[in-house]
């Protein structure tokens, strides 16, 4: 269906391609550059701007060799260099300032564009300059470098509790809006961050990027909130595909603990864009509050100048599927009294069929993977996952939270007097069971017996003092 679409190329805006990199390999960098040149229809490319973010001299191919190589290419290719390591945000700003296309298209430095990837992106922008558009991101294996297309329905972007970018199933409301046409651009609450096109003037009008961001992380959510709240929109365009090497671990050196950089970037996002909803994020992830976030006054002023809408408006209108607990009974840990162990989403039992089985880990008190919300529907929720029991066996697993008060196997009755948690459907009680080694690892449901210590649980309150955020 995509290949049948016809675009009037002469009427489309030209784009600059901006690729920032730090220590990228020669092969992956050139794969990105060459695929852009060979897979873009002529007339759509203004130039390619490579921004070297102070790669180390041991990556000698990124020095003169790169400049000499790109001079042989049949297109204007500019190599910009940051004077010292700036991080991807400031490197992208430098690239954008050096560019001259009507549109900016950002790519990571380890991508492969596919035939006809630009037309459907530029077409959307030519119809509405406030649209920020993303291709579907296919996978390039980091083991074999083979190209693996996304199969089936195209997901859109959301965010998790941490908060972190996540893919979510495209909701029915959105498929209805596009009349189930699989080629139609899908509105997306957030973008992954690396691959997108935006009109150049609009990019600067919206405040380009927050130059207070360091190295890596969270700029994707910051830009996403900003685009929507300030009158633009984000779309994922199913007829445009670009592959990306998803790496299993971060290859960079940082000038500080990477966790601190990410927290600072994340807090700048929350403090500027999420109004009082930031308190929900801080309750769900208390570790965020340990690090400062620097001066944000310019970004707050930008938000005022642009007259941007509230985060409440964004959640209600753009992302009603978000998992933030706007109403809840308890936020805290699910602590087993006998063992001093807590339900932990990162702990995955070795007996688990799949990896969904609920396991315990010593309580660490720093929130994160041990934070659960006893929500308004009596479900025990972590982000999009809820503790779910079965009628046919004793296993407790994580499953997608039912978003209603209907009594299901994901409904639990917590009795703070007896410290028991009974499943409202199976009427069995949450129990901590021993693994073969004898240490308590798993959560299951067994017949209720409140003299049994392993069935005693405390839903500890982390001190979040608002029971309802709805007034914000
Ligand atoms: C994703 C995005 C990435 C960025 C990131 C959050 C995709 C496919 N990728 O993670 O673009 O939004 O989330 O920050 O959506 N780089 C520098 N200087 C640095 C660090 C990185 O230039 O100090 C370059 C790096 O070489 C790469 C780009 O920035 O070209 C993105 O970094 P990444 O590939 O490590 O990010 P990724 O794909 O894990
Ligand atoms: Mn990448």
Coordinates of C-alpha atoms and ligand atoms in Angstrom, one line a residue:
X1 CA 0.0 0.0 0.0
X2 CA 2.9 2.4 0.8
X3 CA 4.5 1.7 -2.6
X4 CA 1.4 2.8 -4.4
X5 CA 1.4 6.3 -2.8
X6 CA 2.5 9.1 -5.1
X7 CA 4.2 12.2 -3.9
X8 CA 4.8 15.4 -5.9
X9 CA 8.5 15.6 -5.2
X10 CA 9.0 19.1 -6.5
X11 CA 6.5 20.5 -4.0
X12 CA 8.3 18.9 -1.0
X13 CA 10.7 20.8 1.2
X14 CA 14.4 19.9 1.1
X15 CA 16.0 18.5 4.2
X16 CA 19.4 18.7 5.8
X17 CA 20.4 15.4 7.5
X18 CA 22.1 15.9 10.8
X19 CA 24.1 13.0 12.3
X20 CA 25.9 13.5 15.6
X21 CA 28.4 10.9 16.8
X22 CA 30.9 10.1 19.4
X23 CA 33.4 7.3 18.7
X24 CA 31.3 5.8 16.0
X25 CA 32.7 2.9 14.0
X26 CA 33.6 3.6 10.3
X27 CA 31.4 0.9 8.9
X28 CA 28.2 1.9 10.8
X29 CA 28.8 5.6 10.2
X30 CA 29.3 5.1 6.4
X31 CA 26.3 2.7 6.3
X32 CA 24.2 5.6 7.6
X33 CA 25.7 8.2 5.2
X34 CA 25.6 5.9 2.1
X35 CA 22.1 4.7 2.7
X36 CA 20.9 8.3 3.0
X37 CA 22.4 9.1 -0.3
X38 CA 21.3 6.0 -2.2
X39 CA 17.8 5.7 -0.7
X40 CA 16.6 9.3 -0.9
X41 CA 14.9 10.6 -4.1
X42 CA 17.0 13.2 -5.8
X43 CA 15.9 16.8 -5.1
X44 CA 15.0 16.1 -1.5
X45 CA 18.5 16.2 0.1
X46 CA 20.0 19.6 0.8
X47 CA 23.1 18.3 2.6
X48 CA 24.4 15.9 5.2
X49 CA 25.9 17.4 8.4
X50 CA 28.1 15.1 10.4
X51 CA 28.9 16.4 13.9
X52 CA 31.8 14.8 15.6
X53 CA 31.3 15.1 19.3
X54 CA 35.0 15.1 20.3
X55 CA 35.6 11.5 19.4
X56 CA 38.9 10.1 20.9
X57 CA 42.0 10.2 18.8
X58 CA 42.2 6.4 19.0
X59 CA 39.3 6.5 16.6
X60 CA 41.7 7.9 14.0
X61 CA 39.2 7.2 11.0
X62 CA 37.0 10.0 12.4
X63 CA 39.8 12.6 11.8
X64 CA 41.2 13.7 8.4
X65 CA 40.2 10.4 6.8
X66 CA 36.5 11.2 7.3
X67 CA 36.9 14.6 5.7
X68 CA 38.8 13.3 2.8
X69 CA 36.2 10.5 2.3
X70 CA 33.1 12.7 2.3
X71 CA 34.7 15.1 -0.2
X72 CA 34.4 12.3 -2.7
X73 CA 30.6 12.0 -2.2
X74 CA 28.1 13.3 -4.8
X75 CA 26.5 15.7 -2.3
X76 CA 27.4 18.5 0.1
X77 CA 28.6 16.7 3.3
X78 CA 30.0 18.9 6.1
X79 CA 32.0 17.7 9.0
X80 CA 31.5 19.8 12.1
X81 CA 33.4 19.2 15.2
X82 CA 32.6 20.2 18.8
X83 CA 35.6 21.7 20.6
X84 CA 35.1 19.4 23.6
X85 CA 32.7 16.7 24.4
X86 CA 29.3 18.3 24.4
X87 CA 26.8 15.4 24.5
X88 CA 24.3 14.7 21.9
X89 CA 22.0 17.6 22.6
X90 CA 24.5 20.4 22.2
X91 CA 26.1 18.5 19.2
X92 CA 22.7 18.5 17.5
X93 CA 22.2 22.2 18.2
X94 CA 25.6 22.8 16.6
X95 CA 24.5 20.8 13.6
X96 CA 21.2 22.5 13.3
X97 CA 22.9 26.0 13.4
X98 CA 25.3 24.9 10.6
X99 CA 22.5 23.7 8.4
X100 CA 20.5 25.5 5.6
X101 CA 17.7 23.0 4.6
X102 CA 14.0 23.9 5.0
X103 CA 13.7 20.8 7.2
X104 CA 16.1 19.1 9.6
X105 CA 16.2 15.3 9.7
X106 CA 18.1 13.9 12.6
X107 CA 19.6 10.4 12.5
X108 CA 21.8 8.4 14.9
X109 CA 25.1 7.5 13.5
X110 CA 24.4 3.8 13.1
X111 CA 21.3 3.7 10.9
X112 CA 20.2 2.5 7.5
X113 CA 17.6 4.4 5.5
X114 CA 15.3 2.5 3.2
X115 CA 14.0 3.3 -0.3
X116 CA 11.5 6.2 -0.3
X117 CA 11.9 7.0 3.4
X118 CA 11.9 10.8 3.0
X119 CA 8.8 11.5 0.9
X120 CA 6.2 10.4 3.5
X121 CA 8.0 12.4 6.2
X122 CA 8.4 15.6 4.2
X123 CA 4.9 15.3 2.9
X124 CA 3.4 15.6 6.4
X125 CA 5.5 18.6 7.2
X126 CA 4.6 20.3 3.9
X127 CA 1.0 20.0 4.9
X128 CA 1.5 21.3 8.4
X129 CA 4.8 22.8 9.6
X130 CA 4.0 22.0 13.2
X131 CA 4.2 18.3 12.7
X132 CA 7.3 16.5 13.9
X133 CA 7.5 13.2 12.1
X134 CA 9.3 10.0 12.8
X135 CA 10.0 7.0 10.6
X136 CA 9.2 3.5 11.9
X137 CA 12.5 2.3 13.5
X138 CA 13.5 -1.2 12.3
X139 CA 16.2 -3.1 14.1
X140 CA 19.7 -3.7 12.9
X141 CA 21.2 -6.5 14.9
X142 CA 24.2 -5.5 17.0
X143 CA 25.5 -9.1 16.6
X144 CA 25.1 -9.7 12.8
X145 CA 24.2 -6.2 11.5
X146 CA 21.3 -7.8 9.6
X147 CA 18.3 -5.6 8.9
X148 CA 15.2 -6.8 10.8
X149 CA 12.0 -5.0 9.8
X150 CA 9.2 -4.3 12.4
X151 CA 6.4 -6.8 11.7
X152 CA 2.8 -6.4 12.4
X153 CA 1.2 -3.3 13.9
X154 CA 3.3 -0.2 14.3
X155 CA 3.7 0.8 18.0
X156 CA 3.7 4.4 19.2
X157 CA 5.7 6.1 21.9
X158 CA 4.7 6.5 25.6
X159 CA 6.6 6.8 28.8
X160 CA 7.1 4.6 31.9
X161 CA 7.1 5.6 35.6
X162 CA 10.9 6.3 35.8
X163 CA 10.1 8.2 33.4
X164 CA 11.6 6.6 30.4
X165 CA 10.6 6.3 26.7
X166 CA 8.6 3.1 26.0
X167 CA 6.8 1.7 23.0
X168 CA 3.1 1.1 23.5
X169 CA 0.5 -0.7 21.4
X170 CA -1.3 1.8 19.3
X171 CA -4.6 2.4 21.1
X172 CA -7.9 1.6 19.4
X173 CA -8.9 5.3 19.5
X174 CA -6.0 6.1 17.3
X175 CA -6.6 3.3 14.8
X176 CA -10.2 4.4 14.7
X177 CA -9.1 8.0 13.9
X178 CA -7.2 6.8 10.9
X179 CA -10.0 4.4 9.9
X180 CA -7.7 1.4 10.4
X181 CA -5.6 2.5 7.4
X182 CA -2.1 0.9 8.1
X183 CA -0.4 3.5 6.0
X184 CA -1.7 6.6 7.8
X185 CA 0.5 8.6 10.1
X186 CA -0.1 7.8 13.8
X187 CA -0.2 10.5 16.5
X188 CA 2.3 9.5 19.1
X189 CA 2.6 11.0 22.7
X190 CA 6.4 10.7 22.6
X191 CA 9.2 9.9 20.2
X192 CA 12.2 7.6 20.7
X193 CA 14.4 10.6 20.1
X194 CA 17.0 9.7 17.5
X195 CA 15.2 9.7 14.2
X196 CA 12.9 12.5 13.2
X197 CA 12.2 15.4 10.8
X198 CA 11.2 18.9 11.9
X199 CA 10.9 22.1 10.0
X200 CA 14.1 24.1 10.6
X201 CA 12.4 27.4 11.6
X202 CA 9.9 25.5 13.8
X203 CA 12.7 23.7 15.5
X204 CA 14.3 27.0 16.6
X205 CA 10.9 28.7 17.3
X206 CA 10.2 25.8 19.7
X207 CA 13.5 26.4 21.5
X208 CA 15.6 23.8 19.7
X209 CA 17.0 21.8 22.7
X210 CA 17.8 22.5 26.4
X211 CA 21.5 23.1 26.3
X212 CA 21.6 22.3 30.0
X213 CA 21.3 18.6 29.1
X214 CA 24.5 16.6 29.2
X215 CA 25.9 13.6 27.4
X216 CA 22.9 11.3 26.8
X217 CA 19.3 10.8 27.8
X218 CA 15.8 12.3 28.5
X219 CA 16.0 14.9 25.7
X220 CA 13.5 12.7 23.8
X221 CA 10.8 13.1 26.5
X222 CA 11.7 16.8 26.9
X223 CA 11.2 17.5 23.2
X224 CA 8.1 15.3 23.1
X225 CA 6.3 17.2 26.0
X226 CA 7.4 20.5 24.5
X227 CA 6.1 19.8 21.0
X228 CA 2.7 18.7 22.2
X229 CA 2.2 21.2 25.0
X230 CA 3.3 24.1 22.8
X231 CA 0.9 23.5 19.9
X232 CA 2.7 21.0 17.7
X233 CA 2.3 17.2 17.2
X234 CA 4.4 14.1 16.8
X235 CA 3.6 11.5 14.3
X236 CA 5.0 8.1 13.4
X237 CA 4.8 7.5 9.7
X238 CA 4.3 3.8 8.8
X239 CA 5.5 4.3 5.2
X240 CA 8.9 5.6 6.2
X241 CA 11.4 3.0 7.6
X242 CA 14.9 3.4 9.0
X243 CA 16.9 0.7 10.7
X244 CA 18.9 1.4 13.8
X245 CA 21.5 -0.6 15.7
X246 CA 20.1 -1.1 19.2
X247 CA 23.0 -1.7 21.4
X248 CA 22.9 -3.9 24.5
X249 CA 25.0 -1.5 26.6
X250 CA 26.1 2.1 26.5
X251 CA 29.5 2.4 24.9
X252 CA 30.4 5.9 26.2
X253 CA 32.5 7.4 28.9
X254 CA 30.8 10.1 30.9
X255 CA 32.4 12.9 32.9
X256 CA 30.4 11.7 35.9
X257 CA 28.3 8.8 37.0
X258 CA 25.9 8.2 34.0
X259 CA 23.0 7.8 36.5
X260 CA 23.6 11.3 37.7
X261 CA 23.6 12.7 34.2
X262 CA 20.3 10.9 33.3
X263 CA 18.7 12.1 36.6
X264 CA 19.7 15.7 36.0
X265 CA 18.4 15.6 32.4
X266 CA 15.2 13.9 33.6
X267 CA 14.6 16.4 36.3
X268 CA 15.1 19.4 34.0
X269 CA 12.3 17.8 31.9
X270 CA 10.0 17.2 34.8
X271 CA 10.6 20.6 36.5
X272 CA 9.9 22.6 33.3
X273 CA 7.1 20.6 31.7
X274 CA 5.1 18.5 34.1
X275 CA 3.8 21.1 36.6
X276 CA 2.8 19.5 39.9
X277 CA 2.7 16.1 38.3
X278 CA 6.4 16.0 38.9
X279 CA 5.5 15.0 42.5
X280 CA 4.0 11.8 41.2
X281 CA 7.2 11.0 39.4
X282 CA 9.2 11.8 42.5
X283 CA 7.0 9.5 44.7
X284 CA 7.4 6.7 42.2
X285 CA 11.1 7.2 41.9
X286 CA 12.4 8.9 45.1
X287 CA 16.0 8.5 43.8
X288 CA 15.3 11.3 41.3
X289 CA 15.3 13.9 44.1
X290 CA 18.9 13.1 45.2
X291 CA 20.5 15.1 42.3
X292 CA 20.1 18.7 41.5
X293 CA 19.1 20.0 38.1
X294 CA 20.8 23.4 37.7
X295 CA 19.3 26.6 36.4
X296 CA 16.1 26.1 34.4
X297 CA 14.9 29.7 34.3
X298 CA 15.5 30.2 30.6
X299 CA 13.4 27.1 29.8
X300 CA 10.6 28.2 32.1
X301 CA 10.6 31.5 30.4
X302 CA 10.5 29.8 27.0
X303 CA 7.4 27.9 28.1
X304 CA 5.7 31.1 29.2
X305 CA 6.7 33.0 26.0
X306 CA 5.3 30.2 23.8
X307 CA 2.1 30.0 25.9
X308 CA 2.3 26.3 26.2
X309 CA -0.5 24.1 27.6
X310 CA -0.5 22.2 30.9
X311 CA 0.8 18.7 31.5
X312 CA -2.7 17.8 32.7
X313 CA -4.0 18.8 29.2
X314 CA -1.2 16.6 27.6
X315 CA -2.1 13.6 29.7
X316 CA -5.8 13.9 29.2
X317 CA -5.8 14.8 25.5
X318 CA -2.6 13.2 24.0
X319 CA -1.8 10.3 26.3
X320 CA -4.9 9.0 28.2
X321 CA -3.2 5.6 28.3
X322 CA -0.4 6.8 30.6
X323 CA 0.2 4.6 33.7
X324 CA 0.6 7.4 36.3
X325 CA -1.6 6.7 39.3
X326 CA -3.6 9.8 39.6
X327 CA -5.6 8.2 42.5
X328 CA -4.2 5.6 44.8
X329 CA -4.5 4.1 48.2
X330 CA -0.8 3.3 49.0
X331 CA 2.5 4.0 47.2
X332 CA 5.3 1.9 48.6
X333 CA 6.8 -1.5 48.9
X334 CA 5.1 -4.9 49.1
X335 CA 7.1 -6.4 52.0
X336 CA 6.9 -9.9 53.2
X337 CA 7.1 -9.9 57.0
X338 CA 8.8 -13.2 57.6
X339 CA 11.6 -12.8 55.1
X340 CA 12.1 -9.0 55.0
X341 CA 12.0 -9.4 51.2
X342 CA 10.1 -7.2 48.8
X343 CA 8.3 -7.9 45.6
X344 CA 10.7 -6.6 42.9
X345 CA 10.0 -6.3 39.2
X346 CA 13.7 -6.8 38.4
X347 CA 13.9 -10.1 40.3
X348 CA 12.8 -12.9 38.0
X349 CA 12.5 -16.4 39.3
X350 CA 14.5 -19.2 37.7
X351 CA 11.4 -21.4 37.8
X352 CA 9.5 -18.9 35.7
X353 CA 7.9 -20.0 32.5
X354 CA 8.5 -16.9 30.4
X355 CA 9.9 -14.2 32.5
X356 CA 6.7 -12.9 34.0
X357 CA 6.7 -14.7 37.3
X358 CA 6.7 -12.5 40.4
X359 CA 9.8 -12.8 42.6
X360 CA 11.2 -11.3 45.8
X361 CA 14.4 -9.5 46.5
X362 CA 15.8 -8.1 49.8
X363 CA 14.1 -4.8 50.5
X364 CA 16.5 -2.0 49.5
X365 CA 14.3 1.0 50.3
X366 CA 15.3 3.1 47.3
X367 CA 12.1 2.6 45.4
X368 CA 12.6 1.9 41.7
X369 CA 11.9 -1.8 41.0
X370 CA 10.3 -2.3 44.4
X371 CA 7.8 0.6 44.2
X372 CA 4.2 -0.6 43.9
X373 CA 0.9 1.3 44.0
X374 CA -2.2 -0.2 45.6
X375 CA -4.4 1.6 43.2
X376 CA -8.0 2.9 43.2
X377 CA -9.2 -0.4 41.6
X378 CA -7.5 -2.5 44.4
X379 CA -4.8 -3.7 41.9
X380 CA -1.1 -3.9 42.9
X381 CA 0.5 -2.0 40.1
X382 CA 4.0 -1.3 38.9
X383 CA 3.9 1.0 35.8
X384 CA 1.8 -0.9 33.2
X385 CA 2.0 -4.3 35.1
X386 CA -0.2 -5.7 37.8
X387 CA 0.1 -8.7 40.0
X388 CA -2.2 -11.3 38.6
X389 CA -3.3 -14.7 40.0
X390 CA -4.7 -17.8 38.3
X391 CA -7.6 -20.0 39.1
X392 CA -5.9 -23.1 37.7
X393 CA -2.6 -22.9 39.6
X394 CA -0.9 -21.0 42.4
X395 CA 1.3 -18.9 40.3
X396 CA 1.4 -15.1 40.4
X397 CA 2.5 -13.3 37.3
X398 CA 2.6 -9.8 36.0
X399 CA 0.0 -8.9 33.4
X400 CA -1.3 -5.7 31.8
X401 CA -3.3 -3.8 34.4
X402 CA -7.1 -4.0 33.8
X403 CA -8.2 -0.3 33.7
X404 CA -11.5 -0.8 35.5
X405 CA -12.9 -1.6 39.0
X406 CA -14.3 -4.9 37.8
X407 CA -13.2 -7.7 40.0
X408 CA -10.6 -9.9 38.2
X409 CA -7.7 -12.1 39.2
X410 CA -5.7 -8.8 39.4
X411 CA -7.9 -7.5 42.2
X412 CA -6.5 -7.9 45.8
X413 CA -8.0 -7.2 49.2
X414 CA -5.4 -5.9 51.6
X415 CA -6.2 -6.2 55.3
X416 CA -3.8 -4.1 57.3
X417 CA -5.0 -5.7 60.6
X418 CA -4.1 -9.3 59.6
X419 CA -1.5 -8.2 57.1
X420 CA -3.0 -10.5 54.5
X421 CA -3.5 -9.8 50.8
X422 CA -6.4 -11.9 49.4
X423 CA -7.1 -12.3 45.7
X424 CA -10.6 -11.0 45.2
X425 CA -11.4 -13.5 42.5
X426 CA -9.8 -16.7 43.6
X427 CA -10.1 -15.9 47.4
X428 CA -6.6 -17.3 47.9
X429 CA -3.9 -15.4 49.7
X430 CA -0.6 -14.0 48.6
X431 CA 2.2 -16.2 49.9
X432 CA 6.0 -16.2 49.8
X433 CA 7.2 -19.6 48.8
X434 CA 10.6 -21.2 49.1
X435 CA 12.7 -22.1 46.0
X436 CA 14.5 -25.4 45.8
X437 CA 17.5 -23.8 47.5
X438 CA 15.4 -23.0 50.4
X439 CA 15.6 -19.2 50.3
X440 CA 12.3 -17.4 49.8
X441 CA 12.1 -16.2 46.2
X442 CA 8.7 -16.5 44.7
X443 CA 5.2 -15.1 45.2
X444 CA 2.2 -17.4 44.8
X445 CA -1.3 -17.8 46.1
X446 CA -2.3 -20.5 48.6
X447 CA -5.3 -21.2 50.8
X448 CA -5.6 -18.3 53.3
X449 CA -4.4 -19.1 56.8
X450 CA -3.5 -15.9 58.7
X451 CA -1.5 -17.8 61.3
X452 CA 1.0 -18.5 58.5
X453 CA 3.8 -16.0 58.7
X454 CA 4.7 -16.3 55.0
X455 CA 1.2 -14.9 54.1
X456 CA 1.8 -11.7 56.1
X457 CA 2.6 -8.6 54.0
X458 CA 3.0 -5.0 54.7
X459 CA 2.2 -2.5 52.1
X460 CA 4.6 0.2 53.4
X461 CA 3.8 3.7 52.7
X462 CA 6.7 5.6 51.1
X463 CA 5.3 8.8 52.6
X464 CA 3.7 10.2 49.5
X465 CA 1.1 12.3 51.4
X466 CA -1.4 13.0 48.7
X467 CA -3.9 10.2 48.1
X468 CA -5.4 12.0 45.1
X469 CA -3.4 13.9 42.6
X470 CA -6.5 14.7 40.6
X471 CA -6.7 18.3 42.0
X472 CA -3.5 19.4 40.4
Ligands
LIG1 C1 17.9 6.7 22.0 C2 17.8 7.5 20.7 C3 18.9 8.6 20.8 C4 18.7 9.5 21.9 C5 18.7 8.7 23.2 C6 18.3 9.4 24.5 C7 16.8 6.3 18.8 C8 17.0 5.3 17.8 N1 17.9 6.6 19.6 O1 19.0 6.0 22.4 O2 18.9 9.3 19.6 O3 17.5 10.2 21.8 O4 17.7 7.7 23.1 O5 19.3 10.4 24.7 O6 15.7 6.8 19.0 N2 26.2 10.9 20.9 C9 27.0 12.0 20.9 N3 27.6 12.4 22.1 C10 27.5 11.8 23.3 C11 26.6 10.7 23.3 C12 26.0 10.2 22.1 O7 27.2 12.6 19.9 O8 28.0 12.3 24.3 C13 25.6 10.4 19.7 C14 25.8 8.9 19.4 O9 27.0 8.7 18.7 C15 24.5 8.6 18.6 C16 23.5 9.6 19.2 O10 24.2 10.6 19.9 O11 24.7 8.9 17.2 C17 22.5 8.9 20.1 O12 23.1 8.1 21.1 P1 22.9 6.5 21.2 O13 22.9 5.9 19.9 O14 23.8 6.0 22.2 O15 21.4 6.6 21.8 P2 20.3 5.3 21.8 O16 20.1 4.9 20.4 O17 20.8 4.3 22.8
LIG2 MN1 21.5 4.9 18.7

